[in-house]
Coordinates of C-alpha atoms in Angstrom, one line a residue:
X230 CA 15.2 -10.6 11.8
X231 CA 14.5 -8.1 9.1
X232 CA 17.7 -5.6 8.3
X233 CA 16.3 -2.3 7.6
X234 CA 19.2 0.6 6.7
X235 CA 19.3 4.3 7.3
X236 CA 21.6 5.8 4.2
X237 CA 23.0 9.1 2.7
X238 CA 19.8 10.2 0.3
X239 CA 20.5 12.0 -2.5
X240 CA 17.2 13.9 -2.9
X241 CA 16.0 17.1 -3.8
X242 CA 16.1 20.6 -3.0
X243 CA 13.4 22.3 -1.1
X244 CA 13.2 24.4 -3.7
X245 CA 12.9 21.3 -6.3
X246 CA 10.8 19.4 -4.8
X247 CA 7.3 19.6 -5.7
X248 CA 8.6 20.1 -9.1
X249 CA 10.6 17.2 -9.8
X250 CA 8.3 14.5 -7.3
X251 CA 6.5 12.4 -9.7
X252 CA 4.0 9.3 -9.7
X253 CA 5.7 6.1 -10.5
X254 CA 6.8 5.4 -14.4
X255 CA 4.6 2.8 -14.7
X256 CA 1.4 4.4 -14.6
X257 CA 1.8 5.9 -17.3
X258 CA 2.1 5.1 -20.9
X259 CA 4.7 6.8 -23.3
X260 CA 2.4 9.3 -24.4
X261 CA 1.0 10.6 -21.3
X262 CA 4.4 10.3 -20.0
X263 CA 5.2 13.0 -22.9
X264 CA 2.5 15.2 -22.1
X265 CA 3.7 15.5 -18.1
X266 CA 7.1 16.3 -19.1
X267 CA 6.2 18.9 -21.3
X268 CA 3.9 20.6 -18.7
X269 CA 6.7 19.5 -15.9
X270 CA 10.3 19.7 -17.1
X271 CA 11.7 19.1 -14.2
X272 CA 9.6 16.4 -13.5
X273 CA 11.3 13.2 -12.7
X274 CA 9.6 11.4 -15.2
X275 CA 12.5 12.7 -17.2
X276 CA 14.5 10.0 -15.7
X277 CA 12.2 7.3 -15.3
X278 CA 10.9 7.4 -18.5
X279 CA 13.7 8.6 -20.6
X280 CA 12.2 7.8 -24.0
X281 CA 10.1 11.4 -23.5
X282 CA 13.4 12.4 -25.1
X283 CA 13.5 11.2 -28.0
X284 CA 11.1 11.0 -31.2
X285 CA 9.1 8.1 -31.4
X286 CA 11.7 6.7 -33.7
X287 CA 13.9 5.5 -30.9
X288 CA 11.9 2.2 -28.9
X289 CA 11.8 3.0 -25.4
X290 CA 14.2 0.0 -24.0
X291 CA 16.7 1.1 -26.4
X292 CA 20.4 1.6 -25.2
X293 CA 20.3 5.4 -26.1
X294 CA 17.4 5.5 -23.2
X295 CA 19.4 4.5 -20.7
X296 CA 22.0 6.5 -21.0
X297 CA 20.7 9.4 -21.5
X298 CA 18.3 8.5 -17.5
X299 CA 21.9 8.0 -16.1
X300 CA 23.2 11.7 -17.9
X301 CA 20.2 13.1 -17.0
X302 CA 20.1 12.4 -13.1
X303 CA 23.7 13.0 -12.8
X304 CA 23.8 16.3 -14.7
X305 CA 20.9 17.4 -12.6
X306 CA 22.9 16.4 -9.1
X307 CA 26.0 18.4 -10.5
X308 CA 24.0 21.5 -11.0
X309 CA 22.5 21.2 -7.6
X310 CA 18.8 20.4 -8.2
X311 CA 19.4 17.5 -5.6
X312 CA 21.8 17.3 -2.7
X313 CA 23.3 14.2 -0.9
X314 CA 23.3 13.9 3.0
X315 CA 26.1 13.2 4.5
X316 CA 25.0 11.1 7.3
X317 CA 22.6 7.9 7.4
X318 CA 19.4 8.6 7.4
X319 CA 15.5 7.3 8.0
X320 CA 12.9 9.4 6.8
X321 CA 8.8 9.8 8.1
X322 CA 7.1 10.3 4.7
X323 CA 3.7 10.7 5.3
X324 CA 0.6 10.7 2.3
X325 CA -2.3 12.4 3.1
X326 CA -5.4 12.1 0.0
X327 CA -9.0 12.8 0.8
X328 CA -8.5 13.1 4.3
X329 CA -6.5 10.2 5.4
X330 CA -3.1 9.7 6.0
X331 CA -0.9 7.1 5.9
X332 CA 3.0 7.3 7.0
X333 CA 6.1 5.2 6.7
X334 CA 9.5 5.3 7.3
X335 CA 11.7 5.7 4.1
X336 CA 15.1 3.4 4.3
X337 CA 17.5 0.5 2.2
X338 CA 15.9 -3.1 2.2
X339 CA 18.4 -6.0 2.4
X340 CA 18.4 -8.0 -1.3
X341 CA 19.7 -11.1 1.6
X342 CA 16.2 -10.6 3.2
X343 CA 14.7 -10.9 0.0
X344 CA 16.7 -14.0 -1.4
X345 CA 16.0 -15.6 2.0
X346 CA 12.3 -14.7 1.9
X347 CA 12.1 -12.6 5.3
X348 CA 11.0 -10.1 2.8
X349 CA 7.7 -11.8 1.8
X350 CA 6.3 -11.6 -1.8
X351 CA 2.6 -12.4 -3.4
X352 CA 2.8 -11.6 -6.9
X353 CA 4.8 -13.6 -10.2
X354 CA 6.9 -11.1 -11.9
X355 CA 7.6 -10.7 -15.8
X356 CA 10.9 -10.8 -17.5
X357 CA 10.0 -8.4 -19.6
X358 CA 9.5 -6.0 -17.4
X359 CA 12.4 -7.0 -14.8
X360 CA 15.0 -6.2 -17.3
X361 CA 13.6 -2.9 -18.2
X362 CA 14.5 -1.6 -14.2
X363 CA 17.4 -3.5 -14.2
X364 CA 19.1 -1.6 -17.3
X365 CA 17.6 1.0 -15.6
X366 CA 19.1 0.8 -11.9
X367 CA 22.6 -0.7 -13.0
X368 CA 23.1 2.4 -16.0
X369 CA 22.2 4.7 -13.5
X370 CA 23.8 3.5 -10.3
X371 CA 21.0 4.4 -8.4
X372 CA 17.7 3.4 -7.2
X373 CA 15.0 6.0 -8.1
X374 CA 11.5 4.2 -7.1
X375 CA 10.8 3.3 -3.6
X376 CA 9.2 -0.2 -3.2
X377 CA 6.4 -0.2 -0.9
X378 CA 6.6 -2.6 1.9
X379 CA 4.3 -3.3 4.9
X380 CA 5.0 -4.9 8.0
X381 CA 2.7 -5.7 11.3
X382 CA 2.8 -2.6 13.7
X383 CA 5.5 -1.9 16.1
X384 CA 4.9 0.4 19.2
X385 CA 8.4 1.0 19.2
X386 CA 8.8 2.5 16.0
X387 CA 5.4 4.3 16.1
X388 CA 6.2 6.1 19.3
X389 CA 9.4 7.9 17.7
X390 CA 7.6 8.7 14.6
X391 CA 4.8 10.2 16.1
X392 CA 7.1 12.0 18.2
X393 CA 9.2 12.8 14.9
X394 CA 6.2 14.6 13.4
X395 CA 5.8 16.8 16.1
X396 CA 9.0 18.7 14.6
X397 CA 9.1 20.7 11.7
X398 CA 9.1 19.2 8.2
X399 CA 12.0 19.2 6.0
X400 CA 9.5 18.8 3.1
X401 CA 5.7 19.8 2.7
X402 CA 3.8 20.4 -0.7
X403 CA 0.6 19.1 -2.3
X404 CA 1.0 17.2 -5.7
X405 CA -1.0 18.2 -8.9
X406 CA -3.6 15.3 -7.6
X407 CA -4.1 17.1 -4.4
X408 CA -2.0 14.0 -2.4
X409 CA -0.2 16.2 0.3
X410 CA 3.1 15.1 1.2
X411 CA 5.3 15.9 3.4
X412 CA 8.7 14.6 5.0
X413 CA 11.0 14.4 8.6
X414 CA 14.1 13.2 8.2
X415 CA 15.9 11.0 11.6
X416 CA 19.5 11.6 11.5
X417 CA 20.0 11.5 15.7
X418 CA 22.5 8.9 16.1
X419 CA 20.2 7.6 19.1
X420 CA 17.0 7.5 17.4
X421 CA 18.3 5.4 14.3
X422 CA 20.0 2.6 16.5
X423 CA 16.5 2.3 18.0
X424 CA 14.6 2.5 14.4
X425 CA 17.4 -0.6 13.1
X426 CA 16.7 -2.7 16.4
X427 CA 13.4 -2.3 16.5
X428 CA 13.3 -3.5 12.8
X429 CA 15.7 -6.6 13.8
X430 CA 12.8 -7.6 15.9
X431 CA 10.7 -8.4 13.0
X432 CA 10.4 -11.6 11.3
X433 CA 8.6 -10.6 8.3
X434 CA 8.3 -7.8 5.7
X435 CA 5.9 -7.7 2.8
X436 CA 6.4 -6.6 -0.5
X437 CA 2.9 -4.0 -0.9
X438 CA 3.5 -2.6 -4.4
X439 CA 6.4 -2.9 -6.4
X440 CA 7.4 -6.8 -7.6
X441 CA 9.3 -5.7 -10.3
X442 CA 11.4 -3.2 -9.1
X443 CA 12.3 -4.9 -6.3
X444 CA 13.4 -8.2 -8.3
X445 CA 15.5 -5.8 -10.6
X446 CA 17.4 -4.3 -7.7
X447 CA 17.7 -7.6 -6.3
X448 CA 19.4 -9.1 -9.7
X449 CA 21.5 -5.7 -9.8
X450 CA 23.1 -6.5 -6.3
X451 CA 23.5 -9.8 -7.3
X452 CA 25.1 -9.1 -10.2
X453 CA 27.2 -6.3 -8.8
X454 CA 28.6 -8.8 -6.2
X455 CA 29.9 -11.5 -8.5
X456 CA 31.8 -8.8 -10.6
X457 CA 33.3 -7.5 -7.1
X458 CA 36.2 -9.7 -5.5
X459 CA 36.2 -7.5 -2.4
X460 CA 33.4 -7.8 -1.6
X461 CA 32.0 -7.3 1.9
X462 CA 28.6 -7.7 2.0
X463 CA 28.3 -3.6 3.2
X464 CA 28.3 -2.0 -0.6
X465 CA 25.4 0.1 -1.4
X466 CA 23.9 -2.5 -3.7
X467 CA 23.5 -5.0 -1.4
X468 CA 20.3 -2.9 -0.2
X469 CA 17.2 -1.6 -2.0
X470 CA 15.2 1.5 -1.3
X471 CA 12.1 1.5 0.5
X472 CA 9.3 2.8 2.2
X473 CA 7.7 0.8 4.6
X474 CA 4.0 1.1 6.2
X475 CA 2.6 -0.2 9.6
X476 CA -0.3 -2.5 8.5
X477 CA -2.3 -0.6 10.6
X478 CA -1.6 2.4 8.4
X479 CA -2.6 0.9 5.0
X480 CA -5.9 0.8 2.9
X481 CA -6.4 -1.5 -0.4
X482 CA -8.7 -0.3 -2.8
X483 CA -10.9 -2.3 -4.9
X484 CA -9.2 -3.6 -8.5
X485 CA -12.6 -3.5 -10.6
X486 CA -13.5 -5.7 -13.9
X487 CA -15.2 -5.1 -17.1
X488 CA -15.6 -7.6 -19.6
X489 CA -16.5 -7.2 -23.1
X490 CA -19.0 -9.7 -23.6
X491 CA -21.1 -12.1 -22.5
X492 CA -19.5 -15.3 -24.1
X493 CA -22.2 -15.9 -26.4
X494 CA -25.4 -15.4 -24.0
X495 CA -27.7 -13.6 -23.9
X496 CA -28.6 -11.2 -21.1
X497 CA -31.2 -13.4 -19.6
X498 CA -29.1 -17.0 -20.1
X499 CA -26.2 -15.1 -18.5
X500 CA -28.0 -14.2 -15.4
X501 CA -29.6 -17.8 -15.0
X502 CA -25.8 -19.0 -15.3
X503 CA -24.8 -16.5 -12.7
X504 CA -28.0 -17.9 -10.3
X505 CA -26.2 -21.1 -10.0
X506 CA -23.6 -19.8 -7.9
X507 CA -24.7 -16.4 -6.9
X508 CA -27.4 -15.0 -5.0
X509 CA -28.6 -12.4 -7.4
X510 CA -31.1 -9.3 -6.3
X511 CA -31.4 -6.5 -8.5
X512 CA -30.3 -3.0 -7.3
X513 CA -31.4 -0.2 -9.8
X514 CA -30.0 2.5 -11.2
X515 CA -27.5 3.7 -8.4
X516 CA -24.1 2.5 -8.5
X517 CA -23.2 -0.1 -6.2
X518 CA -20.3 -1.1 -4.1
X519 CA -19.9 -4.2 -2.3
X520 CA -19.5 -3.9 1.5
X521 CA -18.4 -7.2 2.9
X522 CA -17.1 -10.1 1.6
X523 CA -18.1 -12.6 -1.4
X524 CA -20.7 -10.3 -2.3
X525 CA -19.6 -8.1 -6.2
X526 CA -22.1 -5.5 -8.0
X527 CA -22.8 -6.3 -11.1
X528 CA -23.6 -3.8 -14.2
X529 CA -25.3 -4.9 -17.1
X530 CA -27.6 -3.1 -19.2
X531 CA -27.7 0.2 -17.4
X532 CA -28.5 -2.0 -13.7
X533 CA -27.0 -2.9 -10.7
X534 CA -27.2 -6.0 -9.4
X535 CA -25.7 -7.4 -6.0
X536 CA -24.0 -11.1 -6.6
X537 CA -23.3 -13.3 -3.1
X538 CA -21.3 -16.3 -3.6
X539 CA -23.0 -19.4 -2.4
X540 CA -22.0 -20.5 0.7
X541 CA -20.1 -23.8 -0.7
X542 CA -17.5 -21.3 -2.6
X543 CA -16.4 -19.9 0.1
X544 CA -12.6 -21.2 0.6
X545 CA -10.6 -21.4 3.7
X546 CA -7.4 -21.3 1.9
X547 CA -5.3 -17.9 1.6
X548 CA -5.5 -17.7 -2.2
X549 CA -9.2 -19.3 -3.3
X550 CA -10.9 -17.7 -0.5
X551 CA -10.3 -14.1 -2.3
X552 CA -12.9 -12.2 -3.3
X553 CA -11.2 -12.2 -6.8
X554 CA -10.7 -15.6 -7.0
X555 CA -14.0 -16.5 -6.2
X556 CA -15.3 -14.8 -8.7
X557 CA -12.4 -16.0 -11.6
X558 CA -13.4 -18.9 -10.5
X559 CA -17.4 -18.9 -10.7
X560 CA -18.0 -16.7 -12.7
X561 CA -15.4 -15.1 -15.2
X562 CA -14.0 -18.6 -16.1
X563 CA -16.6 -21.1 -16.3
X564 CA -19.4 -18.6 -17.8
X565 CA -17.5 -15.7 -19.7
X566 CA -14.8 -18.0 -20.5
X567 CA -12.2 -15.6 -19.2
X568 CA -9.0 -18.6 -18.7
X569 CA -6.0 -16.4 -18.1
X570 CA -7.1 -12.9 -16.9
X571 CA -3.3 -11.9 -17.3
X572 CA -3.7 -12.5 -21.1
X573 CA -7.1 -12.4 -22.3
X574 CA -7.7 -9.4 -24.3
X575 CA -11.8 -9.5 -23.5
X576 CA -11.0 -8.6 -19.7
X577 CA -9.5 -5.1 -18.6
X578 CA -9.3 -4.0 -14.4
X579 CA -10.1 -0.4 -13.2
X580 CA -8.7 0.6 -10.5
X581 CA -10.8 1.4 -7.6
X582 CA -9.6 5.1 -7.4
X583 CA -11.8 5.6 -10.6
X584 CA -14.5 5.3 -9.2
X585 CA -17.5 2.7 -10.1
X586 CA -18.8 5.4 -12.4
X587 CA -15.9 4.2 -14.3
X588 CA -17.4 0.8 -14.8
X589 CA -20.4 2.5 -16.0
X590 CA -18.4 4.6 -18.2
X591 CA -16.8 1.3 -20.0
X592 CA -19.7 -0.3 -20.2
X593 CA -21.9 2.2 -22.2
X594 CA -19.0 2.9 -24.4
X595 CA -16.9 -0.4 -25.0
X596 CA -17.6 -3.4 -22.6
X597 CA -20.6 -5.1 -21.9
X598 CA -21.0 -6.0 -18.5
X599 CA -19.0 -4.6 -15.1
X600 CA -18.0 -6.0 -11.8
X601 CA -16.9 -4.0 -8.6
X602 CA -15.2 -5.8 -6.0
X603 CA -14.7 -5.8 -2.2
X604 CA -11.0 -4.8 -1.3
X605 CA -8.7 -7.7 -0.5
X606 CA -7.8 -6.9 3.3
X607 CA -4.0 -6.4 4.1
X608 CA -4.4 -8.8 6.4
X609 CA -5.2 -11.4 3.7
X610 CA -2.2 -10.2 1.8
X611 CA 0.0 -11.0 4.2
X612 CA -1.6 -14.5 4.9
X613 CA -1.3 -15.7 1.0
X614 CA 2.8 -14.6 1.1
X615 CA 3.1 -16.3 4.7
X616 CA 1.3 -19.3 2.8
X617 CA 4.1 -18.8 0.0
X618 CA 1.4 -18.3 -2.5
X619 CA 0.5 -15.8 -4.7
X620 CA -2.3 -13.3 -5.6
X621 CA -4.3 -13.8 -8.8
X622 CA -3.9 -10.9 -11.3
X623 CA -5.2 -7.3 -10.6
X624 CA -5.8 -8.7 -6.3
X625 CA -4.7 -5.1 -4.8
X626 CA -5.0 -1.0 -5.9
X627 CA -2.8 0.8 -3.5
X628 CA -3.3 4.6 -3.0
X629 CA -2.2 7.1 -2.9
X630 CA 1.0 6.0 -4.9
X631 CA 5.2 6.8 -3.4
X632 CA 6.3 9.8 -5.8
X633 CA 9.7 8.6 -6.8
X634 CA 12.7 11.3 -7.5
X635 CA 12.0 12.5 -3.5
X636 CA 14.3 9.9 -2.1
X637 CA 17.6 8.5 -4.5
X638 CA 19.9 5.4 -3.3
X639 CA 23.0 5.8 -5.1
X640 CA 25.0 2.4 -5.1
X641 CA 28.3 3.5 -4.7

């Protein structure tokens, strides 16, 4: 039984919001972080990524940082950029990009759900990058980045959010990257008892994108609760924000590789190690894409190549079944010598938004030879955290991305 929370947003004004809506603060590095805030000021960014005020001087997990995310937001609610409802809410936020649209309902996950394991996780997080949101959420008292969760389709809730959409949208612009978005809010008494039943009806929820920040606000409630005598179980930080998708609703894109060289081989050794575990036929010139599973395109000097794993590689088990385990395994490890993809400074991952032109791209210019992948399925996903397992690196490229600074959970 999942427990999934309407609650009083603090989000912007209509006025506000296509300016201050930004991509999450982790695709971006401090410099091009810099460069949106300049072109954006109100951009959110100026929160999430709070070293874009200061001089490279100051690191960007110093205190000063912080502090000046949690000024920064608050000064900006004070002067009425963003306003607070005053009743508990769900909200349809719907992502349209290149034609397609995808929509979830945005509401507060329980951190008991996720300490229990209703809410279902596939991917090992870094300390490093847990306490970064966790200085981040506690100093601000708020939750400013949605984490993207996915559950298996309910008629229930479909029906009133189809329905919901028929209205008129408190929200509707279209982002610098052409990503249209637009938001309902649910605020009928009668409509959100039957959005948090129908919820309670679920066993599991799946953590999509967003490891770290959810682990952060996790520790934060956790934290918060052992400093509070009287406490209830009901406070604000007991729950994280969210936005969750139907599975139905959801598309994986493809998390490409390209390696920067061969391990020592040359081009024609290479290919005779890849023939021991892969069908190889050669493609030409035109850039290829896989399109079904265990098969990868392969570029290496200026040609495509299709690889199908050998039938004998193919796993029934959640995790070595993948597409990109099969081909750590096969291929990247035993022949490139690629041990830890996590660390190894020879192997980088392109996200399948890029493009396979990309690959082509790195390969001429830095990297020696490419891979493009098949996209892991949600459906595999959710069998490898049933399985308590986890991905391998770089398993899943989610598009388009939540803008954070539309929806705020405040913890108090």
């Amino acid at each position: 039984m999942a427990i999934i929370k309407p609650f009083e947003c603090v989000r912007p004004k209509k006025e506000y919001v296509s300016k201050i809506a930004a991509l999450p603060y982790d695709v971006y590095n401090r410099a091009e972080a810099l460069r949106e805030v300049q072109k954006e000021p109100m951009s959110f960014l100026r929160i999430d990524r709070a070293e874009t005020q200061f001089d490279e001087s100051v690191d960007a997990y110093d205190e000063r940082v912080y502090k000046k995310a949690h000024d920064i937001l608050w000064d900006m609610i004070k002067q009425g950029s963003f306003e607070k409802d005053t009743k508990k809410c769900y909200y349809v936020y719907q992502l349209v990009m290149n034609g397609r649209s995808q929509t979830g309902l945005v509401a507060c996950a329980s951190i008991d759900d996720y300490e229990n394991n209703i809410i279902k996780k596939h991917e090992k997080t870094r300390e490093d990058k847990e306490i970064d949101r966790i200085k981040h959420v506690d100093t601000c008292n708020a939750q400013t980045g949605p984490i993207f969760l996915a559950y298996r389709s309910n008629d229930i809730i479909n029906e009133l959010v189809k329905n919901k959409m028929k209205e008129e949208a408190m929200y509707h612009f279209v982002a610098e990257d052409h990503v249209t978005h637009t938001v309902w809010k649910i605020e009928e008494s009668k409509q959100v008892s039957v959005i948090e039943q129908a919820f309670q009806t679920i066993d599991q929820i799946y953590i999509a994108d967003g490891h770290h920040r959810a682990a952060s606000a996790v520790k934060v409630g956790l934290k918060r609760r052992a400093l509070n005598q009287n406490h209830t179980g009901k406070e604000e930080y007991n729950f994280f924000l969210s936005v969750l998708f139907p599975d139905d609703q959801l598309m994986i894109l493809p998390y490409n590789r390209v390696v920067k060289d061969l391990n020592g081989y040359s081009e024609t050794e290479f290919l005779d190690k890849v023939k021991e575990n892969f069908e190889v036929q050669e493609m030409g010139k035109e850039p290829y894409e896989p399109n079904k599973k265990a098969t990868f395109g392969m570029y290496l000097n200026h040609t495509w190549y299709e690889l199908t794993a050998k039938h004998h590689l193919i796993s029934k088990d959640a995790v070595e079944g993948l597409d990109v385990s099969i081909l750590q395994n096969y291929l990247l490890d035993p022949i490139l010598n690629i041990k830890d993809p996590r660390t190894d400074k020879r192997i980088d991952f392109i996200g399948g938004i890029r493009g396979v032109k990309e690959l082509e791209r790195r390969v001429c210019e830095d990297m020696k030879v490419a891979f493009s992948m098949y996209p892991t399925k949600i459906s595999e996903l959710f069998e490898v955290a049933d399985a308590n397992q986890l991905m391998p690196p770089k398993s899943t490229w989610f598009e388009p991305k939540l803008r954070s600074g539309l929806f705020i959970h405040t913890l108090e």
